[in-house]
Amino acid sequence: MYVSHFLAVSTAGAEPEEGAPAPDRVLVGNPRFKTWNVEEADGGLHAGIWEATPGKWRIEYEEWEFCHILSGVSIVTEDGGEAHTLKAGDSFILRPGFKGTWEVVETTRKEYVIRA
């Protein structure tokens, strides 16, 4: 039996997981999430597509994450650091230990790869 080692990152035909930030982390609005996990591999590796509606909340990262913005506008600000406005085409990495805020100005969709 043939098993492909190619996997498209897509929302086609998949039902997203729906969620939101923990209520005690929300600073503004009522942000909602949709997540399409397309890969969950051994060693704590996850990849897929995530979407969030407008709002602002506190974030803390224990994992490493690569992000590529597909659409929308968000502002990510590290505690004690500068604000980064992110839009379609932007890519970035959030390293373990990152603490700050994520603000979705316009509904934002990103591709992600997380290494826990």
mmCIF file of N, CA and C in Angstrom:
data_model
loop_
_atom_site.group_PDB
_atom_site.id
_atom_site.type_symbol
_atom_site.label_atom_id
_atom_site.label_comp_id
_atom_site.label_asym_id
_atom_site.label_seq_id
_atom_site.Cartn_x
_atom_site.Cartn_y
_atom_site.Cartn_z
ATOM 1 N N MET A 1 0.841 -1.189 0.000
ATOM 2 C CA MET A 1 0.000 0.000 0.000
ATOM 3 C C MET A 1 0.882 1.246 0.000
ATOM 4 N N TYR A 2 0.571 2.173 -0.891
ATOM 5 C CA TYR A 2 1.322 3.424 -1.024
ATOM 6 C C TYR A 2 0.852 4.440 0.015
ATOM 7 N N VAL A 3 1.811 5.060 0.713
ATOM 8 C CA VAL A 3 1.509 6.135 1.659
ATOM 9 C C VAL A 3 2.275 7.371 1.209
ATOM 10 N N SER A 4 1.563 8.442 0.901
ATOM 11 C CA SER A 4 2.205 9.665 0.430
ATOM 12 C C SER A 4 2.892 10.389 1.585
ATOM 13 N N HIS A 5 4.016 10.986 1.292
ATOM 14 C CA HIS A 5 4.736 11.812 2.248
ATOM 15 C C HIS A 5 4.513 13.291 1.963
ATOM 16 N N PHE A 6 3.538 13.585 1.122
ATOM 17 C CA PHE A 6 3.144 14.960 0.782
ATOM 18 C C PHE A 6 1.816 15.248 1.454
ATOM 19 N N LEU A 7 1.708 16.411 2.080
ATOM 20 C CA LEU A 7 0.461 16.804 2.733
ATOM 21 C C LEU A 7 0.197 18.272 2.440
ATOM 22 N N ALA A 8 -0.912 18.566 1.786
ATOM 23 C CA ALA A 8 -1.282 19.947 1.494
ATOM 24 C C ALA A 8 -1.822 20.609 2.757
ATOM 25 N N VAL A 9 -1.453 21.853 2.983
ATOM 26 C CA VAL A 9 -1.978 22.631 4.107
ATOM 27 C C VAL A 9 -3.172 23.405 3.564
ATOM 28 N N SER A 10 -4.375 22.948 3.959
ATOM 29 C CA SER A 10 -5.595 23.494 3.387
ATOM 30 C C SER A 10 -6.754 23.314 4.359
ATOM 31 N N THR A 11 -7.771 24.149 4.202
ATOM 32 C CA THR A 11 -8.991 24.013 4.999
ATOM 33 C C THR A 11 -10.046 23.206 4.253
ATOM 34 N N ALA A 12 -9.782 22.842 3.001
ATOM 35 C CA ALA A 12 -10.761 22.155 2.165
ATOM 36 C C ALA A 12 -11.202 20.839 2.782
ATOM 37 N N GLY A 13 -12.517 20.697 2.934
ATOM 38 C CA GLY A 13 -13.081 19.445 3.405
ATOM 39 C C GLY A 13 -12.860 19.129 4.872
ATOM 40 N N ALA A 14 -12.339 20.058 5.639
ATOM 41 C CA ALA A 14 -12.055 19.793 7.053
ATOM 42 C C ALA A 14 -12.908 20.694 7.939
ATOM 43 N N GLU A 15 -13.372 20.151 9.039
ATOM 44 C CA GLU A 15 -14.100 20.945 10.022
ATOM 45 C C GLU A 15 -13.096 21.540 11.009
ATOM 46 N N PRO A 16 -13.162 22.846 11.240
ATOM 47 C CA PRO A 16 -12.210 23.448 12.180
ATOM 48 C C PRO A 16 -12.595 23.181 13.630
ATOM 49 N N GLU A 17 -11.581 23.210 14.491
ATOM 50 C CA GLU A 17 -11.830 23.270 15.929
ATOM 51 C C GLU A 17 -12.135 24.729 16.228
ATOM 52 N N GLU A 18 -13.132 24.988 17.074
ATOM 53 C CA GLU A 18 -13.468 26.366 17.419
ATOM 54 C C GLU A 18 -13.111 26.628 18.868
ATOM 55 N N GLY A 19 -12.676 27.859 19.148
ATOM 56 C CA GLY A 19 -12.279 28.195 20.499
ATOM 57 C C GLY A 19 -12.115 29.687 20.677
ATOM 58 N N ALA A 20 -11.490 30.036 21.783
ATOM 59 C CA ALA A 20 -11.269 31.437 22.149
ATOM 60 C C ALA A 20 -10.169 31.477 23.193
ATOM 61 N N PRO A 21 -9.575 32.655 23.405
ATOM 62 C CA PRO A 21 -8.606 32.762 24.489
ATOM 63 C C PRO A 21 -9.326 32.572 25.833
ATOM 64 N N ALA A 22 -8.578 32.149 26.835
ATOM 65 C CA ALA A 22 -9.149 32.038 28.181
ATOM 66 C C ALA A 22 -9.721 33.397 28.583
ATOM 67 N N PRO A 23 -10.903 33.430 29.192
ATOM 68 C CA PRO A 23 -11.543 34.705 29.530
ATOM 69 C C PRO A 23 -10.658 35.667 30.324
ATOM 70 N N ASP A 24 -9.797 35.143 31.199
ATOM 71 C CA ASP A 24 -8.945 36.023 32.013
ATOM 72 C C ASP A 24 -7.797 36.630 31.216
ATOM 73 N N ARG A 25 -7.613 36.198 29.963
ATOM 74 C CA ARG A 25 -6.554 36.762 29.100
ATOM 75 C C ARG A 25 -7.088 37.821 28.143
ATOM 76 N N VAL A 26 -8.403 37.871 27.948
ATOM 77 C CA VAL A 26 -9.002 38.812 26.991
ATOM 78 C C VAL A 26 -8.942 40.232 27.545
ATOM 79 N N LEU A 27 -8.406 41.155 26.730
ATOM 80 C CA LEU A 27 -8.289 42.557 27.108
ATOM 81 C C LEU A 27 -9.335 43.422 26.417
ATOM 82 N N VAL A 28 -9.675 43.082 25.156
ATOM 83 C CA VAL A 28 -10.632 43.864 24.367
ATOM 84 C C VAL A 28 -11.432 42.909 23.486
ATOM 85 N N GLY A 29 -12.740 43.133 23.393
ATOM 86 C CA GLY A 29 -13.579 42.411 22.445
ATOM 87 C C GLY A 29 -13.934 41.003 22.883
ATOM 88 N N ASN A 30 -14.347 40.211 21.886
ATOM 89 C CA ASN A 30 -14.754 38.825 22.089
ATOM 90 C C ASN A 30 -14.155 37.968 20.972
ATOM 91 N N PRO A 31 -12.812 37.854 20.933
ATOM 92 C CA PRO A 31 -12.175 37.125 19.833
ATOM 93 C C PRO A 31 -12.553 35.645 19.838
ATOM 94 N N ARG A 32 -12.732 35.104 18.633
ATOM 95 C CA ARG A 32 -13.040 33.687 18.442
ATOM 96 C C ARG A 32 -12.018 33.096 17.488
ATOM 97 N N PHE A 33 -11.674 31.817 17.692
ATOM 98 C CA PHE A 33 -10.674 31.126 16.877
ATOM 99 C C PHE A 33 -11.308 29.988 16.086
ATOM 100 N N LYS A 34 -10.708 29.717 14.928
ATOM 101 C CA LYS A 34 -10.932 28.489 14.177
ATOM 102 C C LYS A 34 -9.547 27.936 13.870
ATOM 103 N N THR A 35 -9.365 26.639 14.086
ATOM 104 C CA THR A 35 -8.079 26.005 13.842
ATOM 105 C C THR A 35 -8.279 24.738 13.026
ATOM 106 N N TRP A 36 -7.532 24.652 11.930
ATOM 107 C CA TRP A 36 -7.513 23.451 11.109
ATOM 108 C C TRP A 36 -6.141 22.813 11.302
ATOM 109 N N ASN A 37 -6.018 21.826 12.192
ATOM 110 C CA ASN A 37 -4.763 21.101 12.378
ATOM 111 C C ASN A 37 -4.655 20.072 11.268
ATOM 112 N N VAL A 38 -3.673 20.250 10.379
ATOM 113 C CA VAL A 38 -3.531 19.309 9.276
ATOM 114 C C VAL A 38 -2.430 18.285 9.533
ATOM 115 N N GLU A 39 -1.589 18.548 10.530
ATOM 116 C CA GLU A 39 -0.512 17.611 10.869
ATOM 117 C C GLU A 39 -0.246 17.659 12.362
ATOM 118 N N GLU A 40 -0.211 16.495 12.966
ATOM 119 C CA GLU A 40 0.216 16.348 14.361
ATOM 120 C C GLU A 40 1.172 15.173 14.365
ATOM 121 N N ALA A 41 2.459 15.470 14.417
ATOM 122 C CA ALA A 41 3.487 14.443 14.301
ATOM 123 C C ALA A 41 4.168 14.193 15.646
ATOM 124 N N ASP A 42 4.845 13.074 15.722
ATOM 125 C CA ASP A 42 5.607 12.742 16.930
ATOM 126 C C ASP A 42 6.582 13.865 17.267
ATOM 127 N N GLY A 43 6.859 14.026 18.528
ATOM 128 C CA GLY A 43 7.814 15.037 18.965
ATOM 129 C C GLY A 43 7.188 16.396 19.191
ATOM 130 N N GLY A 44 5.856 16.470 19.224
ATOM 131 C CA GLY A 44 5.189 17.739 19.521
ATOM 132 C C GLY A 44 5.155 18.709 18.362
ATOM 133 N N LEU A 45 5.137 18.204 17.129
ATOM 134 C CA LEU A 45 5.085 19.052 15.946
ATOM 135 C C LEU A 45 3.639 19.151 15.461
ATOM 136 N N HIS A 46 3.175 20.394 15.235
ATOM 137 C CA HIS A 46 1.819 20.642 14.752
ATOM 138 C C HIS A 46 1.891 21.660 13.619
ATOM 139 N N ALA A 47 1.035 21.484 12.617
ATOM 140 C CA ALA A 47 0.984 22.435 11.513
ATOM 141 C C ALA A 47 -0.450 22.552 11.037
ATOM 142 N N GLY A 48 -0.789 23.757 10.563
ATOM 143 C CA GLY A 48 -2.132 23.960 10.057
ATOM 144 C C GLY A 48 -2.433 25.411 9.794
ATOM 145 N N ILE A 49 -3.723 25.721 9.866
ATOM 146 C CA ILE A 49 -4.216 27.073 9.611
ATOM 147 C C ILE A 49 -5.057 27.506 10.805
ATOM 148 N N TRP A 50 -4.862 28.749 11.215
ATOM 149 C CA TRP A 50 -5.572 29.328 12.363
ATOM 150 C C TRP A 50 -6.181 30.647 11.919
ATOM 151 N N GLU A 51 -7.380 30.941 12.420
ATOM 152 C CA GLU A 51 -8.066 32.187 12.102
ATOM 153 C C GLU A 51 -8.648 32.763 13.387
ATOM 154 N N ALA A 52 -8.573 34.087 13.533
ATOM 155 C CA ALA A 52 -9.128 34.757 14.712
ATOM 156 C C ALA A 52 -9.876 36.008 14.295
ATOM 157 N N THR A 53 -10.962 36.278 15.026
ATOM 158 C CA THR A 53 -11.757 37.483 14.804
ATOM 159 C C THR A 53 -11.221 38.598 15.700
ATOM 160 N N PRO A 54 -11.608 39.849 15.440
ATOM 161 C CA PRO A 54 -11.055 40.988 16.181
ATOM 162 C C PRO A 54 -11.193 40.894 17.703
ATOM 163 N N GLY A 55 -10.152 41.400 18.347
ATOM 164 C CA GLY A 55 -10.053 41.446 19.799
ATOM 165 C C GLY A 55 -8.584 41.518 20.185
ATOM 166 N N LYS A 56 -8.336 41.586 21.475
ATOM 167 C CA LYS A 56 -6.959 41.659 21.978
ATOM 168 C C LYS A 56 -6.880 40.815 23.240
ATOM 169 N N TRP A 57 -5.796 40.017 23.338
ATOM 170 C CA TRP A 57 -5.619 39.143 24.494
ATOM 171 C C TRP A 57 -4.140 38.955 24.793
ATOM 172 N N ARG A 58 -3.864 38.498 26.000
ATOM 173 C CA ARG A 58 -2.494 38.217 26.439
ATOM 174 C C ARG A 58 -2.075 36.851 25.916
ATOM 175 N N ILE A 59 -0.809 36.757 25.484
ATOM 176 C CA ILE A 59 -0.259 35.481 25.029
ATOM 177 C C ILE A 59 1.040 35.192 25.767
ATOM 178 N N GLU A 60 1.292 33.907 25.987
ATOM 179 C CA GLU A 60 2.544 33.422 26.576
ATOM 180 C C GLU A 60 2.903 32.134 25.849
ATOM 181 N N TYR A 61 4.101 32.084 25.308
ATOM 182 C CA TYR A 61 4.526 30.930 24.524
ATOM 183 C C TYR A 61 5.551 30.095 25.268
ATOM 184 N N GLU A 62 5.269 28.806 25.389
ATOM 185 C CA GLU A 62 6.249 27.842 25.897
ATOM 186 C C GLU A 62 6.833 27.047 24.746
ATOM 187 N N GLU A 63 6.190 27.171 23.578
ATOM 188 C CA GLU A 63 6.629 26.445 22.401
ATOM 189 C C GLU A 63 7.230 27.409 21.378
ATOM 190 N N TRP A 64 7.823 26.841 20.340
ATOM 191 C CA TRP A 64 8.375 27.598 19.221
ATOM 192 C C TRP A 64 7.334 27.560 18.119
ATOM 193 N N GLU A 65 7.049 28.727 17.492
ATOM 194 C CA GLU A 65 6.052 28.756 16.425
ATOM 195 C C GLU A 65 6.487 29.640 15.276
ATOM 196 N N PHE A 66 6.405 29.072 14.066
ATOM 197 C CA PHE A 66 6.583 29.825 12.827
ATOM 198 C C PHE A 66 5.190 30.169 12.320
ATOM 199 N N CYS A 67 4.988 31.432 11.912
ATOM 200 C CA CYS A 67 3.693 31.893 11.404
ATOM 201 C C CYS A 67 3.875 32.597 10.063
ATOM 202 N N HIS A 68 2.897 32.412 9.191
ATOM 203 C CA HIS A 68 2.839 33.131 7.910
ATOM 204 C C HIS A 68 1.422 33.655 7.769
ATOM 205 N N ILE A 69 1.270 34.973 7.726
ATOM 206 C CA ILE A 69 -0.047 35.595 7.654
ATOM 207 C C ILE A 69 -0.599 35.475 6.225
ATOM 208 N N LEU A 70 -1.797 34.914 6.125
ATOM 209 C CA LEU A 70 -2.465 34.750 4.831
ATOM 210 C C LEU A 70 -3.398 35.913 4.522
ATOM 211 N N SER A 71 -4.074 36.426 5.563
ATOM 212 C CA SER A 71 -5.004 37.536 5.362
ATOM 213 C C SER A 71 -5.257 38.234 6.689
ATOM 214 N N GLY A 72 -5.769 39.472 6.590
ATOM 215 C CA GLY A 72 -6.106 40.234 7.779
ATOM 216 C C GLY A 72 -4.963 41.084 8.291
ATOM 217 N N VAL A 73 -5.201 41.697 9.454
ATOM 218 C CA VAL A 73 -4.201 42.546 10.098
ATOM 219 C C VAL A 73 -4.215 42.254 11.594
ATOM 220 N N SER A 74 -3.030 42.022 12.149
ATOM 221 C CA SER A 74 -2.861 41.820 13.585
ATOM 222 C C SER A 74 -1.677 42.631 14.076
ATOM 223 N N ILE A 75 -1.674 42.895 15.369
ATOM 224 C CA ILE A 75 -0.542 43.568 16.015
ATOM 225 C C ILE A 75 -0.090 42.678 17.163
ATOM 226 N N VAL A 76 1.173 42.241 17.111
ATOM 227 C CA VAL A 76 1.757 41.428 18.171
ATOM 228 C C VAL A 76 2.793 42.289 18.879
ATOM 229 N N THR A 77 2.654 42.373 20.204
ATOM 230 C CA THR A 77 3.546 43.217 21.001
ATOM 231 C C THR A 77 4.135 42.399 22.134
ATOM 232 N N GLU A 78 5.464 42.363 22.213
ATOM 233 C CA GLU A 78 6.135 41.678 23.314
ATOM 234 C C GLU A 78 6.205 42.619 24.506
ATOM 235 N N ASP A 79 5.986 42.081 25.704
ATOM 236 C CA ASP A 79 6.117 42.896 26.908
ATOM 237 C C ASP A 79 7.475 43.593 26.902
ATOM 238 N N GLY A 80 7.476 44.912 27.053
ATOM 239 C CA GLY A 80 8.713 45.674 27.066
ATOM 240 C C GLY A 80 9.327 45.896 25.693
ATOM 241 N N GLY A 81 8.656 45.443 24.635
ATOM 242 C CA GLY A 81 9.205 45.576 23.279
ATOM 243 C C GLY A 81 8.290 46.371 22.378
ATOM 244 N N GLU A 82 8.621 46.354 21.102
ATOM 245 C CA GLU A 82 7.855 47.137 20.142
ATOM 246 C C GLU A 82 6.665 46.353 19.596
ATOM 247 N N ALA A 83 5.682 47.072 19.063
ATOM 248 C CA ALA A 83 4.521 46.470 18.421
ATOM 249 C C ALA A 83 4.876 46.135 16.976
ATOM 250 N N HIS A 84 4.461 44.959 16.519
ATOM 251 C CA HIS A 84 4.700 44.527 15.144
ATOM 252 C C HIS A 84 3.350 44.375 14.449
ATOM 253 N N THR A 85 3.094 45.210 13.453
ATOM 254 C CA THR A 85 1.869 45.104 12.664
ATOM 255 C C THR A 85 2.112 44.076 11.574
ATOM 256 N N LEU A 86 1.234 43.073 11.515
ATOM 257 C CA LEU A 86 1.402 41.938 10.618
ATOM 258 C C LEU A 86 0.233 41.880 9.646
ATOM 259 N N LYS A 87 0.568 41.647 8.368
ATOM 260 C CA LYS A 87 -0.466 41.568 7.336
ATOM 261 C C LYS A 87 -0.094 40.474 6.342
ATOM 262 N N ALA A 88 -0.979 40.224 5.387
ATOM 263 C CA ALA A 88 -0.770 39.149 4.410
ATOM 264 C C ALA A 88 0.635 39.197 3.827
ATOM 265 N N GLY A 89 1.290 38.044 3.834
ATOM 266 C CA GLY A 89 2.646 37.919 3.299
ATOM 267 C C GLY A 89 3.733 37.966 4.356
ATOM 268 N N ASP A 90 3.410 38.449 5.562
ATOM 269 C CA ASP A 90 4.415 38.533 6.635
ATOM 270 C C ASP A 90 4.619 37.171 7.285
ATOM 271 N N SER A 91 5.873 36.880 7.610
ATOM 272 C CA SER A 91 6.244 35.660 8.319
ATOM 273 C C SER A 91 7.060 36.040 9.538
ATOM 274 N N PHE A 92 6.925 35.257 10.608
ATOM 275 C CA PHE A 92 7.676 35.541 11.833
ATOM 276 C C PHE A 92 7.729 34.297 12.705
ATOM 277 N N ILE A 93 8.570 34.350 13.723
ATOM 278 C CA ILE A 93 8.724 33.268 14.692
ATOM 279 C C ILE A 93 8.495 33.831 16.087
ATOM 280 N N LEU A 94 7.709 33.120 16.875
ATOM 281 C CA LEU A 94 7.565 33.407 18.298
ATOM 282 C C LEU A 94 8.330 32.316 19.039
ATOM 283 N N ARG A 95 9.305 32.725 19.830
ATOM 284 C CA ARG A 95 10.172 31.778 20.534
ATOM 285 C C ARG A 95 9.627 31.469 21.930
ATOM 286 N N PRO A 96 10.022 30.317 22.480
ATOM 287 C CA PRO A 96 9.620 30.003 23.851
ATOM 288 C C PRO A 96 10.013 31.142 24.795
ATOM 289 N N GLY A 97 9.103 31.480 25.697
ATOM 290 C CA GLY A 97 9.336 32.573 26.635
ATOM 291 C C GLY A 97 8.709 33.884 26.204
ATOM 292 N N PHE A 98 8.170 33.952 24.968
ATOM 293 C CA PHE A 98 7.520 35.175 24.499
ATOM 294 C C PHE A 98 6.288 35.440 25.359
ATOM 295 N N LYS A 99 6.171 36.674 25.852
ATOM 296 C CA LYS A 99 4.998 37.118 26.600
ATOM 297 C C LYS A 99 4.607 38.480 26.067
ATOM 298 N N GLY A 100 3.314 38.676 25.857
ATOM 299 C CA GLY A 100 2.848 39.955 25.334
ATOM 300 C C GLY A 100 1.381 39.901 24.988
ATOM 301 N N THR A 101 1.014 40.608 23.892
ATOM 302 C CA THR A 101 -0.382 40.651 23.462
ATOM 303 C C THR A 101 -0.486 40.364 21.972
ATOM 304 N N TRP A 102 -1.632 39.813 21.607
ATOM 305 C CA TRP A 102 -1.997 39.623 20.203
ATOM 306 C C TRP A 102 -3.294 40.389 20.019
ATOM 307 N N GLU A 103 -3.291 41.343 19.083
ATOM 308 C CA GLU A 103 -4.488 42.107 18.771
ATOM 309 C C GLU A 103 -4.856 41.870 17.320
ATOM 310 N N VAL A 104 -6.053 41.370 17.093
ATOM 311 C CA VAL A 104 -6.564 41.197 15.737
ATOM 312 C C VAL A 104 -7.366 42.441 15.391
ATOM 313 N N VAL A 105 -6.862 43.202 14.417
ATOM 314 C CA VAL A 105 -7.517 44.425 13.958
ATOM 315 C C VAL A 105 -8.566 44.069 12.898
ATOM 316 N N GLU A 106 -8.181 43.214 11.953
ATOM 317 C CA GLU A 106 -9.074 42.659 10.932
ATOM 318 C C GLU A 106 -8.908 41.151 11.000
ATOM 319 N N THR A 107 -10.014 40.414 10.923
ATOM 320 C CA THR A 107 -9.952 38.952 11.019
ATOM 321 C C THR A 107 -8.701 38.444 10.312
ATOM 322 N N THR A 108 -7.907 37.678 11.047
ATOM 323 C CA THR A 108 -6.585 37.246 10.587
ATOM 324 C C THR A 108 -6.550 35.733 10.415
ATOM 325 N N ARG A 109 -5.953 35.303 9.315
ATOM 326 C CA ARG A 109 -5.734 33.874 9.060
ATOM 327 C C ARG A 109 -4.236 33.666 8.850
ATOM 328 N N LYS A 110 -3.692 32.630 9.495
ATOM 329 C CA LYS A 110 -2.260 32.341 9.364
ATOM 330 C C LYS A 110 -2.043 30.855 9.190
ATOM 331 N N GLU A 111 -0.929 30.514 8.538
ATOM 332 C CA GLU A 111 -0.406 29.150 8.537
ATOM 333 C C GLU A 111 0.586 29.097 9.681
ATOM 334 N N TYR A 112 0.679 27.955 10.326
ATOM 335 C CA TYR A 112 1.590 27.834 11.459
ATOM 336 C C TYR A 112 2.275 26.471 11.479
ATOM 337 N N VAL A 113 3.461 26.456 12.076
ATOM 338 C CA VAL A 113 4.160 25.231 12.434
ATOM 339 C C VAL A 113 4.635 25.435 13.869
ATOM 340 N N ILE A 114 4.223 24.527 14.753
ATOM 341 C CA ILE A 114 4.565 24.633 16.174
ATOM 342 C C ILE A 114 5.426 23.446 16.564
ATOM 343 N N ARG A 115 6.490 23.742 17.298
ATOM 344 C CA ARG A 115 7.337 22.689 17.884
ATOM 345 C C ARG A 115 7.234 22.838 19.396
ATOM 346 N N ALA A 116 6.559 21.914 20.027
ATOM 347 C CA ALA A 116 6.356 21.984 21.485
ATOM 348 C C ALA A 116 7.587 21.501 22.232
#
